[in-house]
Short mmCIF file of C-alpha atoms and ligand atoms in Angstrom, two decimals:
data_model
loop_
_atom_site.label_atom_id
_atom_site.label_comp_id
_atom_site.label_asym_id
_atom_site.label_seq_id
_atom_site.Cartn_x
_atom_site.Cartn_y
_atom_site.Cartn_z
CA UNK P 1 -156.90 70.87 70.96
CA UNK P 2 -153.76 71.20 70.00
CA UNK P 3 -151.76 69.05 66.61
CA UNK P 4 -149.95 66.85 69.35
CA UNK P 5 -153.16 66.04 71.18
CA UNK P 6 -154.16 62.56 70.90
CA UNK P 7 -157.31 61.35 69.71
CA UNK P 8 -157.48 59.43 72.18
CA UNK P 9 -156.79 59.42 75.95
CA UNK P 10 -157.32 55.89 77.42
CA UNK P 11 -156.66 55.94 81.59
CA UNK P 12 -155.53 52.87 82.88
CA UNK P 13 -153.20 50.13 81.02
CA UNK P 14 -154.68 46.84 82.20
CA UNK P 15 -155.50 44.38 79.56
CA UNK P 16 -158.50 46.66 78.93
CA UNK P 17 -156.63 49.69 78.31
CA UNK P 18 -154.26 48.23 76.41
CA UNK P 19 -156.61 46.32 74.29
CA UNK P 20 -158.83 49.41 73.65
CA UNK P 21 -155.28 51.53 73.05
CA UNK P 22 -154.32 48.77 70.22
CA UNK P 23 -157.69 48.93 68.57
CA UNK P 24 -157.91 52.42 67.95
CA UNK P 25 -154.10 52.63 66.79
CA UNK P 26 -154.75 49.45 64.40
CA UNK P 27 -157.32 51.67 62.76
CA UNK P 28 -154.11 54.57 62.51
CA UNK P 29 -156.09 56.96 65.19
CA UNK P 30 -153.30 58.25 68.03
CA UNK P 31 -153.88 56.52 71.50
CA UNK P 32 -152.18 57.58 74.65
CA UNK P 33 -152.28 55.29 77.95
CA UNK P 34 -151.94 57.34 81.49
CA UNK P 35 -151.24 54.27 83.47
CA UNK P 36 -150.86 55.76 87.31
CA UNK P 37 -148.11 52.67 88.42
CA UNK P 38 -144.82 52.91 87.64
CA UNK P 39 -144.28 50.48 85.26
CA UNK P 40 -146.69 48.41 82.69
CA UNK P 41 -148.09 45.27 84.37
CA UNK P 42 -150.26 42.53 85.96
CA UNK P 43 -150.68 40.56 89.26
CA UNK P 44 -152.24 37.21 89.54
CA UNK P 45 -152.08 34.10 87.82
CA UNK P 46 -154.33 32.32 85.49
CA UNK P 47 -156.68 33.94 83.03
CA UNK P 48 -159.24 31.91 81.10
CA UNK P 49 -159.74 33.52 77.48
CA UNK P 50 -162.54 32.34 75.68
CA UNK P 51 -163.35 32.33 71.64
CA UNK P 52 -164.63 35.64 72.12
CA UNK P 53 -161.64 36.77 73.31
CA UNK P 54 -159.57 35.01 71.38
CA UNK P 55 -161.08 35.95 68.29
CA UNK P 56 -160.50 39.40 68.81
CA UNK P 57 -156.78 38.51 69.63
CA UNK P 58 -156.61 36.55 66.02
CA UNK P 59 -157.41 39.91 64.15
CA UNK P 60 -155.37 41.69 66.32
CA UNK P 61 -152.79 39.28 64.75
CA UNK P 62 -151.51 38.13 68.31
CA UNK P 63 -153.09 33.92 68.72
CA UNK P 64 -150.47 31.98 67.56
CA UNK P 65 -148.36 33.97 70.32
CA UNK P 66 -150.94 33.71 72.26
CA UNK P 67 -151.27 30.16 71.58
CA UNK P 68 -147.56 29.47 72.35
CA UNK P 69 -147.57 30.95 75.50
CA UNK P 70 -150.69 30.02 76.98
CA UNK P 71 -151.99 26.48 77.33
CA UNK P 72 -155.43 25.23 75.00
CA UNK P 73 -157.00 22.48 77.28
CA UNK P 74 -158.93 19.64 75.83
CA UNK P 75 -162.04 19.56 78.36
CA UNK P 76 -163.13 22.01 81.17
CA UNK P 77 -164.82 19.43 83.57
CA UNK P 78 -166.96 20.53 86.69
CA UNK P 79 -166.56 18.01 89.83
CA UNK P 80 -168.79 18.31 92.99
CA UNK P 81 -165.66 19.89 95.48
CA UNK P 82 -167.44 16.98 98.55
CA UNK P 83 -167.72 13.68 96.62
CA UNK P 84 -165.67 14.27 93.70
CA UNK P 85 -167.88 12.88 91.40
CA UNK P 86 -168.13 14.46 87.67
CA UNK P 87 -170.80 16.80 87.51
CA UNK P 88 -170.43 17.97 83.42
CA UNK P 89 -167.46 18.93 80.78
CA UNK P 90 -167.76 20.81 77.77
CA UNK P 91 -165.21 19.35 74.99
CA UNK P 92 -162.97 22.83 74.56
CA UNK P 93 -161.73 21.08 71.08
CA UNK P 94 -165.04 20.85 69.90
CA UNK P 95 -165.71 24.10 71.23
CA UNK P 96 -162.92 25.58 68.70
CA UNK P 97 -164.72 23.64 65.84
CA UNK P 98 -168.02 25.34 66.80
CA UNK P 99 -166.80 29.24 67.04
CA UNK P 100 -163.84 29.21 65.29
CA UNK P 101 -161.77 30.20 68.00
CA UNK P 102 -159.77 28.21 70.87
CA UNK P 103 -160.78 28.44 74.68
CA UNK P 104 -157.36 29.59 76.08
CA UNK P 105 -155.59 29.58 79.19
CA UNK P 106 -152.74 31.72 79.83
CA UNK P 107 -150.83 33.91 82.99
CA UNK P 108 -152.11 37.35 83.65
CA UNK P 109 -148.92 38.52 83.12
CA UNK P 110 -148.16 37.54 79.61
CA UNK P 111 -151.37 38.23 77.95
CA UNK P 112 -150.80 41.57 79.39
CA UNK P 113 -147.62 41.72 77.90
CA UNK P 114 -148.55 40.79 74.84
CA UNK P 115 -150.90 43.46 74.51
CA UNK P 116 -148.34 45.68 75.31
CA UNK P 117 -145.78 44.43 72.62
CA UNK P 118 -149.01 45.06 70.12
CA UNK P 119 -149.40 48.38 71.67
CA UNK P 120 -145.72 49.48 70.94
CA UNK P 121 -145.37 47.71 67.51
CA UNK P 122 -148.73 50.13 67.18
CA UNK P 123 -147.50 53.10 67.92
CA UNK P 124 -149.33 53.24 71.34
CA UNK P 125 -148.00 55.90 73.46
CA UNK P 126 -147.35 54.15 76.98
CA UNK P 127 -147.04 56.35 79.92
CA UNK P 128 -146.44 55.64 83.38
CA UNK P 129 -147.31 57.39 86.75
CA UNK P 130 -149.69 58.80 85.20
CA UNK P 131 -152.48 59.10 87.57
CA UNK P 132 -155.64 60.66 86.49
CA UNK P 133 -157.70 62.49 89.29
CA UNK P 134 -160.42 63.47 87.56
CA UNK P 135 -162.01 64.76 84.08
CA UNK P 136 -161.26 68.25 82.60
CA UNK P 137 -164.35 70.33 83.47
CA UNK P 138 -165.92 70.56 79.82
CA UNK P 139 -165.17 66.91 79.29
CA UNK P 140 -162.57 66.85 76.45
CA UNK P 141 -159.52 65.73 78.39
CA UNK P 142 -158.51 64.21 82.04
CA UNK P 143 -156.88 66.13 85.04
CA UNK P 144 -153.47 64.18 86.01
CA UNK P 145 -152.26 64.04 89.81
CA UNK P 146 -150.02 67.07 89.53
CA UNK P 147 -153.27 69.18 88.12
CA UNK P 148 -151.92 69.13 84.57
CA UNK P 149 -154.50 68.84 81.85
CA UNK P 150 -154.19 66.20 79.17
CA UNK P 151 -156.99 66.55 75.90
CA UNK P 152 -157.88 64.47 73.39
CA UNK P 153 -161.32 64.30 71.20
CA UNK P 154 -162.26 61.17 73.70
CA UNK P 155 -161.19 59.87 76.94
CA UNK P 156 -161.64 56.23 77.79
CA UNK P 157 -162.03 55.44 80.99
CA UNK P 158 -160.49 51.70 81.63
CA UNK P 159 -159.39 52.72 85.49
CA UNK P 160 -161.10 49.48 86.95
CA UNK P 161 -163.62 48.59 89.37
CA UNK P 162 -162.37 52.48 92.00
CA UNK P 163 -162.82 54.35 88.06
CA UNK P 164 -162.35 57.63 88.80
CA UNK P 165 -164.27 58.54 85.80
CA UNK P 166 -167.08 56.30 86.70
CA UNK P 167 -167.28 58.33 89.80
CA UNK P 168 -167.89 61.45 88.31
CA UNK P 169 -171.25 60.17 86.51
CA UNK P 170 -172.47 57.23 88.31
CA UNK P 171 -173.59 57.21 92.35
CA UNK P 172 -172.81 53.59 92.84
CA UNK P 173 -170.21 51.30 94.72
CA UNK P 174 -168.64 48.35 94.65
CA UNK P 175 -171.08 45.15 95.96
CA UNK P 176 -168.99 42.84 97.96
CA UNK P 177 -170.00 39.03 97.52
CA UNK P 178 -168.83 38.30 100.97
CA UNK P 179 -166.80 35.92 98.82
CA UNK P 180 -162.61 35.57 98.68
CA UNK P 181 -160.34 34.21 96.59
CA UNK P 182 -156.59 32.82 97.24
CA UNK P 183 -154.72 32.39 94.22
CA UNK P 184 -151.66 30.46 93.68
CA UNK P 185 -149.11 30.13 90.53
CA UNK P 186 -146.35 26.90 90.95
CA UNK P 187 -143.98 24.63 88.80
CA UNK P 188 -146.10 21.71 87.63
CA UNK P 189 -143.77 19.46 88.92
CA UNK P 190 -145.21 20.39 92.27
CA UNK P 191 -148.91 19.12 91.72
CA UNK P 192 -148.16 15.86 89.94
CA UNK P 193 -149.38 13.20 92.06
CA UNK P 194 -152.41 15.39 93.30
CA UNK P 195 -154.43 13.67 91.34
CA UNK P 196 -154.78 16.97 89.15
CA UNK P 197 -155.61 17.21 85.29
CA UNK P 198 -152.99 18.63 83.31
CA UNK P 199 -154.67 18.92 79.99
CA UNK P 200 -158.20 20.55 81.37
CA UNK P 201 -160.14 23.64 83.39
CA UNK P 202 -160.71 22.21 86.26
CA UNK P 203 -163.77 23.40 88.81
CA UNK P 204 -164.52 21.62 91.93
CA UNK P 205 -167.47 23.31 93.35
CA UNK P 206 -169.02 22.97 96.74
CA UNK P 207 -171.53 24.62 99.23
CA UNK P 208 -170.09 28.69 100.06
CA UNK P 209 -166.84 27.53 97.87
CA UNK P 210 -165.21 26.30 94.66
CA UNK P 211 -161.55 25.36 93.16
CA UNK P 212 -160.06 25.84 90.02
CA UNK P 213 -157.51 24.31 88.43
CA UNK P 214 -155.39 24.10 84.92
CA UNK P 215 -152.39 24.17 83.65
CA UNK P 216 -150.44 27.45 81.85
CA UNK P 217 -147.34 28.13 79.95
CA UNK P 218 -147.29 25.17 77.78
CA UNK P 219 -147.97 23.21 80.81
CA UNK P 220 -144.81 23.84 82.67
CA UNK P 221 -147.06 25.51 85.43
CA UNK P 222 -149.93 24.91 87.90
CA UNK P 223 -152.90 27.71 88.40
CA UNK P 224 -154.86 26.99 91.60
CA UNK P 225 -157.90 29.40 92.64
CA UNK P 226 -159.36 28.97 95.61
CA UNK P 227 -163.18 30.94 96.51
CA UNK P 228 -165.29 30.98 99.60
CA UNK P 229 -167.69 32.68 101.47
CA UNK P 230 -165.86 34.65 104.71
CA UNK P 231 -167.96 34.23 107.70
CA UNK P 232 -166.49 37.29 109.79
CA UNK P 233 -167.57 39.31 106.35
CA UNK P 234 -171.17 37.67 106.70
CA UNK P 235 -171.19 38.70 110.23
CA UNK P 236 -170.09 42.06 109.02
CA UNK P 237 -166.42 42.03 110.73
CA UNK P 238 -163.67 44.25 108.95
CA UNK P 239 -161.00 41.43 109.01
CA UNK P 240 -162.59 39.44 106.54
CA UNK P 241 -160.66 36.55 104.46
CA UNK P 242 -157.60 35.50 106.07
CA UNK P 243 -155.99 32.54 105.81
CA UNK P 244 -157.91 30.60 108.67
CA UNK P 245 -160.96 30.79 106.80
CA UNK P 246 -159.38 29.62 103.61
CA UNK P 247 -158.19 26.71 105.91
CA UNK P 248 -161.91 26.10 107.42
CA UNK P 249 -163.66 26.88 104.36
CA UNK P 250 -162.78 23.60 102.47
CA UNK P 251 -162.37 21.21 105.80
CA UNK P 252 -164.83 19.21 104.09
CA UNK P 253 -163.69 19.10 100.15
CA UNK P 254 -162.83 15.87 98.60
CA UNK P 255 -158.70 14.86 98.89
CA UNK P 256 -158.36 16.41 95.29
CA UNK P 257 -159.28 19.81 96.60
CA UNK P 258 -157.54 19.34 100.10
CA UNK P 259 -154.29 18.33 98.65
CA UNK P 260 -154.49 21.77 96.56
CA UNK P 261 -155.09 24.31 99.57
CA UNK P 262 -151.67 24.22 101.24
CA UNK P 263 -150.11 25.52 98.12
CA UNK P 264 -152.25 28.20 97.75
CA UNK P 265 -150.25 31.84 98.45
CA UNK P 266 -151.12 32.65 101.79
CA UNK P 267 -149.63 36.22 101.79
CA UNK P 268 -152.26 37.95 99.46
CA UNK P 269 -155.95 37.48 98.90
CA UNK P 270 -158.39 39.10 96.68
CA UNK P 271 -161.96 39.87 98.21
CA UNK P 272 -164.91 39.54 95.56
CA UNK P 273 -166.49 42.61 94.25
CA UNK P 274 -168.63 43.65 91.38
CA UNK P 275 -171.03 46.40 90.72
CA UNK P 276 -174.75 46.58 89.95
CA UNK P 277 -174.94 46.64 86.14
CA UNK P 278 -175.56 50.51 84.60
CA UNK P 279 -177.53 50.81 81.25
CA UNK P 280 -175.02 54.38 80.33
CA UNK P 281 -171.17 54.24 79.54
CA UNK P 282 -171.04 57.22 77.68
CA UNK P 283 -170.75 60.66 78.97
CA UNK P 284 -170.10 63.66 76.38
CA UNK P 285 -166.53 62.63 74.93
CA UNK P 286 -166.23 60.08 78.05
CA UNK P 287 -166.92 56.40 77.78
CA UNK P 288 -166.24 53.97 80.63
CA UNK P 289 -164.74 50.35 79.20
CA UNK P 290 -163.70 47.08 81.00
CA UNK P 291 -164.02 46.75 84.77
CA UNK P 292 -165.13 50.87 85.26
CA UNK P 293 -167.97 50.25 83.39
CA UNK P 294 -169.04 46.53 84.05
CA UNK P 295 -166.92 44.75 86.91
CA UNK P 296 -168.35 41.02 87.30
CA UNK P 297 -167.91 38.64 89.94
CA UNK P 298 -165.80 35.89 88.35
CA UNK P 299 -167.88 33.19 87.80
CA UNK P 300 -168.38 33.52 83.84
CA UNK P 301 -164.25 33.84 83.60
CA UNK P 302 -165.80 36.95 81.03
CA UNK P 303 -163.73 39.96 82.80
CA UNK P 304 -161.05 40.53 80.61
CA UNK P 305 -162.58 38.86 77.73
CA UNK P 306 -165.29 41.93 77.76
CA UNK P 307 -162.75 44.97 78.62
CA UNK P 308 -161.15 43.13 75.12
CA UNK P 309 -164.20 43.64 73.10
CA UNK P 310 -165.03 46.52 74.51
CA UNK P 311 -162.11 48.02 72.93
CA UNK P 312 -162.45 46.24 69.22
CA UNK P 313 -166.27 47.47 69.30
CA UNK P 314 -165.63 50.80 70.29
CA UNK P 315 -162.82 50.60 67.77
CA UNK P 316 -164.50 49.44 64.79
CA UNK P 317 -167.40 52.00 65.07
CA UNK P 318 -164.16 54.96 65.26
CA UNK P 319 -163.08 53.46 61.77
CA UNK P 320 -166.73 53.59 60.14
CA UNK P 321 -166.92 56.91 60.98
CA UNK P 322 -163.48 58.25 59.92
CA UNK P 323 -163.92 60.63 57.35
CA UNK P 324 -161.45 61.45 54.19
CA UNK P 325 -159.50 63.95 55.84
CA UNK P 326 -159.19 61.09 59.09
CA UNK P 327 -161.51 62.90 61.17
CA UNK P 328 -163.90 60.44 63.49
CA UNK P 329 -167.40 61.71 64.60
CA UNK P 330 -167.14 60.99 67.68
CA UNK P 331 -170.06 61.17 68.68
CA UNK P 332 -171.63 59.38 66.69
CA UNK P 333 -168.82 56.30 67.51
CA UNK P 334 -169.48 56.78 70.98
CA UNK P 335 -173.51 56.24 70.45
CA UNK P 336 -172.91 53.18 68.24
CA UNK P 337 -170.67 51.61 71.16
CA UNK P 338 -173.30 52.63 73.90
CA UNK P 339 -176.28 51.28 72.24
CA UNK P 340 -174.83 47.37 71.98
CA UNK P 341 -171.92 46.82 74.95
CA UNK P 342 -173.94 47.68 78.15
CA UNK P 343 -177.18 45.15 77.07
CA UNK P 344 -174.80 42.23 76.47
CA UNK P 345 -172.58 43.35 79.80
CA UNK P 346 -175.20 43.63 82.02
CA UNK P 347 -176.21 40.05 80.79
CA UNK P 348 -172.95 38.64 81.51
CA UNK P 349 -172.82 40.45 85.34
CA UNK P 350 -176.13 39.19 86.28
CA UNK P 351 -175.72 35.61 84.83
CA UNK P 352 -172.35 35.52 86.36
CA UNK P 353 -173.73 36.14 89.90
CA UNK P 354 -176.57 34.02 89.20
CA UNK P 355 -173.97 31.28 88.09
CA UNK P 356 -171.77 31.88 91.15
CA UNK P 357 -174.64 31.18 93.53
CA UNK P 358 -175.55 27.36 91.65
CA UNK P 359 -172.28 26.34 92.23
CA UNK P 360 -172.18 27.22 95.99
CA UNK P 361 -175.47 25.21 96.56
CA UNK P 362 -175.85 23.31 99.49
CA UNK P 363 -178.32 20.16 100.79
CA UNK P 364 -181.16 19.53 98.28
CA UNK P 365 -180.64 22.38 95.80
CA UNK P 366 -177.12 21.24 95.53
CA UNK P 367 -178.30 17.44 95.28
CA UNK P 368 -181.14 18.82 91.98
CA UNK P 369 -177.97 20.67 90.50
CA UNK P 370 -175.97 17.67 90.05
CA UNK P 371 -179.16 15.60 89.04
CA UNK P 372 -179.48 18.84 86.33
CA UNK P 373 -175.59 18.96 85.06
CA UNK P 374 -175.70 14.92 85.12
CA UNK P 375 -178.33 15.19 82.49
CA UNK P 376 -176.92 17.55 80.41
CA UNK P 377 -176.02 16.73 76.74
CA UNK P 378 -172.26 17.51 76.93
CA UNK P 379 -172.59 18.76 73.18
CA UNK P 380 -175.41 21.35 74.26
CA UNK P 381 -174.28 24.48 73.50
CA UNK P 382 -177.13 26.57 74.45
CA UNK P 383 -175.63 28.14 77.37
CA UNK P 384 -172.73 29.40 76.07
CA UNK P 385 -173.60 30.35 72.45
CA UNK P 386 -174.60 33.65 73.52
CA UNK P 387 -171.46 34.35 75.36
CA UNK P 388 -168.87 32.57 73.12
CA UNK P 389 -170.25 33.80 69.45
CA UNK P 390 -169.45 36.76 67.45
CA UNK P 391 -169.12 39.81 69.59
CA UNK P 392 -172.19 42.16 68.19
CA UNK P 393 -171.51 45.28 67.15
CA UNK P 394 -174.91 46.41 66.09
CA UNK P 395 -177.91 45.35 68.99
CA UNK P 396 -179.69 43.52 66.25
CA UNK P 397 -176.74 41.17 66.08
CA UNK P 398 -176.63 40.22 70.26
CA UNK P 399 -177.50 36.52 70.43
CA UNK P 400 -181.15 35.38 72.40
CA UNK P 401 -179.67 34.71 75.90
CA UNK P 402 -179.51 31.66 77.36
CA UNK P 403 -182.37 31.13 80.54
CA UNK P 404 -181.40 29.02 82.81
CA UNK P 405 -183.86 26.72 84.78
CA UNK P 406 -184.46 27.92 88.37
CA UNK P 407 -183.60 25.47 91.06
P1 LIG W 501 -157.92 46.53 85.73
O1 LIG W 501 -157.25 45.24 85.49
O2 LIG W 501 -158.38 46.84 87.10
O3 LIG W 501 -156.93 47.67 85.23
C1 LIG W 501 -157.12 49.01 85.56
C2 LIG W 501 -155.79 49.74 85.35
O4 LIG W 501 -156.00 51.14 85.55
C3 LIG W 501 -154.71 49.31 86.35
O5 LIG W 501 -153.51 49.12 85.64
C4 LIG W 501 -154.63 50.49 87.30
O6 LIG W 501 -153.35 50.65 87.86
C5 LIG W 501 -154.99 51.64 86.40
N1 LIG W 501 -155.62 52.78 87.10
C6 LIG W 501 -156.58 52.73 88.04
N2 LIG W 501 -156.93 53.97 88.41
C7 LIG W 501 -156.17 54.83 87.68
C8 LIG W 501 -156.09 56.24 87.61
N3 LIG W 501 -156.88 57.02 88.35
N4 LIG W 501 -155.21 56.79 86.74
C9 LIG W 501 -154.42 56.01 85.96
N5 LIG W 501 -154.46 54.65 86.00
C10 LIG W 501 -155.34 54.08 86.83
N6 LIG W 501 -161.59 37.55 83.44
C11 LIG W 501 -161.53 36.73 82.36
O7 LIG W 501 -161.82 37.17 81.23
N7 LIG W 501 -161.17 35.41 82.49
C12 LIG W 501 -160.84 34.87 83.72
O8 LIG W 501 -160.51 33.68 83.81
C13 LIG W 501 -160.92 35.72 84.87
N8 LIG W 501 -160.62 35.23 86.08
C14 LIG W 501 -160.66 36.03 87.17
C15 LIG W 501 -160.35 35.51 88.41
C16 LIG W 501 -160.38 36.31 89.55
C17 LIG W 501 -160.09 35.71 90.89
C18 LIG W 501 -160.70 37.70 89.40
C19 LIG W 501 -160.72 38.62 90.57
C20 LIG W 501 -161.02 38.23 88.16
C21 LIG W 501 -161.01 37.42 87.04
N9 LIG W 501 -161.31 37.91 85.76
C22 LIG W 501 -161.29 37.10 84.68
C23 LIG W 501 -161.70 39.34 85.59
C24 LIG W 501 -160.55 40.19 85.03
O9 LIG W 501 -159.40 40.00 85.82
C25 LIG W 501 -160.92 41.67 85.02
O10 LIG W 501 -162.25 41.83 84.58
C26 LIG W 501 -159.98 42.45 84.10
O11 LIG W 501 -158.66 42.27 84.49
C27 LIG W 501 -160.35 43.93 84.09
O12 LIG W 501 -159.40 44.64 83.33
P2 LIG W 501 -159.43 46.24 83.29
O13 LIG W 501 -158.28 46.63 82.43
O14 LIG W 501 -160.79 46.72 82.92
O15 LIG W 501 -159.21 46.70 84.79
#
């Protein structure tokens, strides 16, 4: 190592790079981001964040910029995507009461950006194509595309759900869901007289599909997600997702849904993968964070909100064990992060895909679901408590998880 070594090499600058980066430099330890694109950035539209996300981003000192640039909806109300009738809605005001913390919605791009301002008011160096092929053979640094080595005392892997890191120690691959999503970003001006609610989430959800909806940028735009199930990819054909299964896929939704589809972008699509949950992160000096370690399918809206604790826990446990003279035991650090995140991740991976598949219910499951979310007491918190408290940083501290009723 060498005095202008980092302490930390974090590879990959999404929002859980970035939010791992601005962690460790809060706590005045030297972070370096090898991003391998050309420039800092995000693609996509809407993010849901919530109060364990934005709780984070409170002591991180970025809400009320987060709040200004995002949107804080007063409901998020679940519709059956055929009939249109009102399934359930959680109250996201009384939701802030209850944790503290406000369920936001904002674009991709601007949380992202946001954690990047932190990240250079932080002292965060940013670097771009900086593609990391692989991990320095005794672990204490990363090999970059033109063969150079880069070491620090740790190297975080936040490379996403193709980690290159996550390669090197795990035999796994992405699981596709058969599932796709078409995702569209517009001027709210363009949805009013849809029918569409500008003040709430919004999820219509129907047999092999769902649609979400809500407004972001203090409501001047429209985020519109659309999910199904791809035949040809059930049937095993390459050319899975395009846009005439979109256009088949919700022939049957209610008009609120079918008035949404046309707008969706029809140029780009994003197939559905996650990963089967792994119980180990840490590797040496190497710990895997956000999608490398734990990529979800969607359902939970929990992606980015975990790659953002992620990087506070792992964070916090570098400060406790900073010595006098600044030094971190690392080691120690990276055991206290490994014995809490991958229990409460593989939780939220496995309830997401369990999640996923009650909302694409069909015939008489489908009819006892909405019996079941009809029922519910819309103040019952029980099945989000777990998800939407305190992030734990000790195991002790991870909340009973919620079990949900089979159907
Ligand atoms: P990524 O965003 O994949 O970032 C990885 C970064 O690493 C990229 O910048 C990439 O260029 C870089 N990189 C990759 N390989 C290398 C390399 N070898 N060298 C250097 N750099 C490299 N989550 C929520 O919390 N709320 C939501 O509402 C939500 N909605 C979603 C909706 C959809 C349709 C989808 C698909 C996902 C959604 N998610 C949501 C999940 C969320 O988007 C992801 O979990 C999150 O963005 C993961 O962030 P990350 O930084 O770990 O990975």
């Amino acid at each position: 190592m060498s005095q202008s070594d980092p302490d930390a090499i974090i590879v990959g600058g999404g929002i859980g790079g970035l939010g791992a980066a601005l962690a460790l430099a809060r706590k005045g330890l030297r972070a370096r981001v090898l991003e391998q694109a050309s420039t800092f950035g995000e693609v996509g539209a809407g993010l849901q964040i919530a109060p364990n996300g934005t709780r984070v981003l409170a002591e991180y000192g970025l809400l009320d910029e987060a709040r200004e640039l995002g949107v804080a909806p007063a409901d998020m109300i679940m519709f059956d995507a055929l009939d249109a009738s009102e399934l359930t809605r959680l109250d996201l005001r009384d939701l802030e009461r209850r944790y503290g913390f406000p369920y936001l919605v904002m674009h991709r791009s601007d949380l992202h950006a946001l954690l990047l301002r932190g990240c250079e008011r932080a002292g965060v160096e940013l670097v771009t194509d900086g593609r990391v092929d692989g991990l320095a053979p005794d672990g204490t640094g990363v090999i970059r595309a033109d063969g150079q080595i880069e070491r620090a005392d740790v190297v975080i892997a936040a490379d996403g759900l193709h980690s290159v890191a996550r390669a090197s120690f795990v035999a796994d691959a992405p699981v596709s869901s058969s599932y796709v999503a078409y995702r569209g970003a517009m001027p709210i001006e363009d949805v009013r007289g849809n029918d569409v609610h500008e003040d709430a989430v919004v999820v219509y959800v129907g047999p092999r599909c769902h649609f979400v909806q809500y407004a972001l940028r203090g409501g001047s735009m429209f985020n519109q997600v659309a999910v199904f199930e791809s035949p040809r990819a059930k049937a095993g054909q390459a050319d899975w997702g395009l846009p005439d299964e979109l256009d088949q896929a919700f022939e049957g939704a209610c008009d609120q849904v079918q008035r949404g589809i046309p707008l969706m972008w029809r140029d780009r699509f994003w197939r559905m993968f996650d990963r089967d949950p792994v119980d180990r992160w840490v590797f040496g000096r190497v710990a895997l964070l956000g999608d490398a370690a734990h990529p979800p399918l969607q359902y939970l809206a929990q992606g980015a909100v975990m790659a953002i604790e992620d990087g506070w826990v792992l964070a916090e446990h570098a400060a406790r064990r900073r010595s006098a003279s600044g030094d971190v035991d690392w080691d120690a650090a990276l055991a206290a992060y490994q014995a809490v995140r991958p229990e409460h991740c593989r939780r939220v991976q496995s309830t997401a895909r369990d999640w996923g598949g009650l909302w694409h219910l069909d015939g008489p499951r489908r009819d006892r679901r909405n019996a079941l979310l009809r029922d519910r007491d819309v103040r019952d918190y029980s099945f989000v408590d777990w998800l939407y408290g305190p992030t734990a940083l000790e195991p002790g501290q991870e909340p009973e998880m919620f079990k949900p009723i089979p159907l």
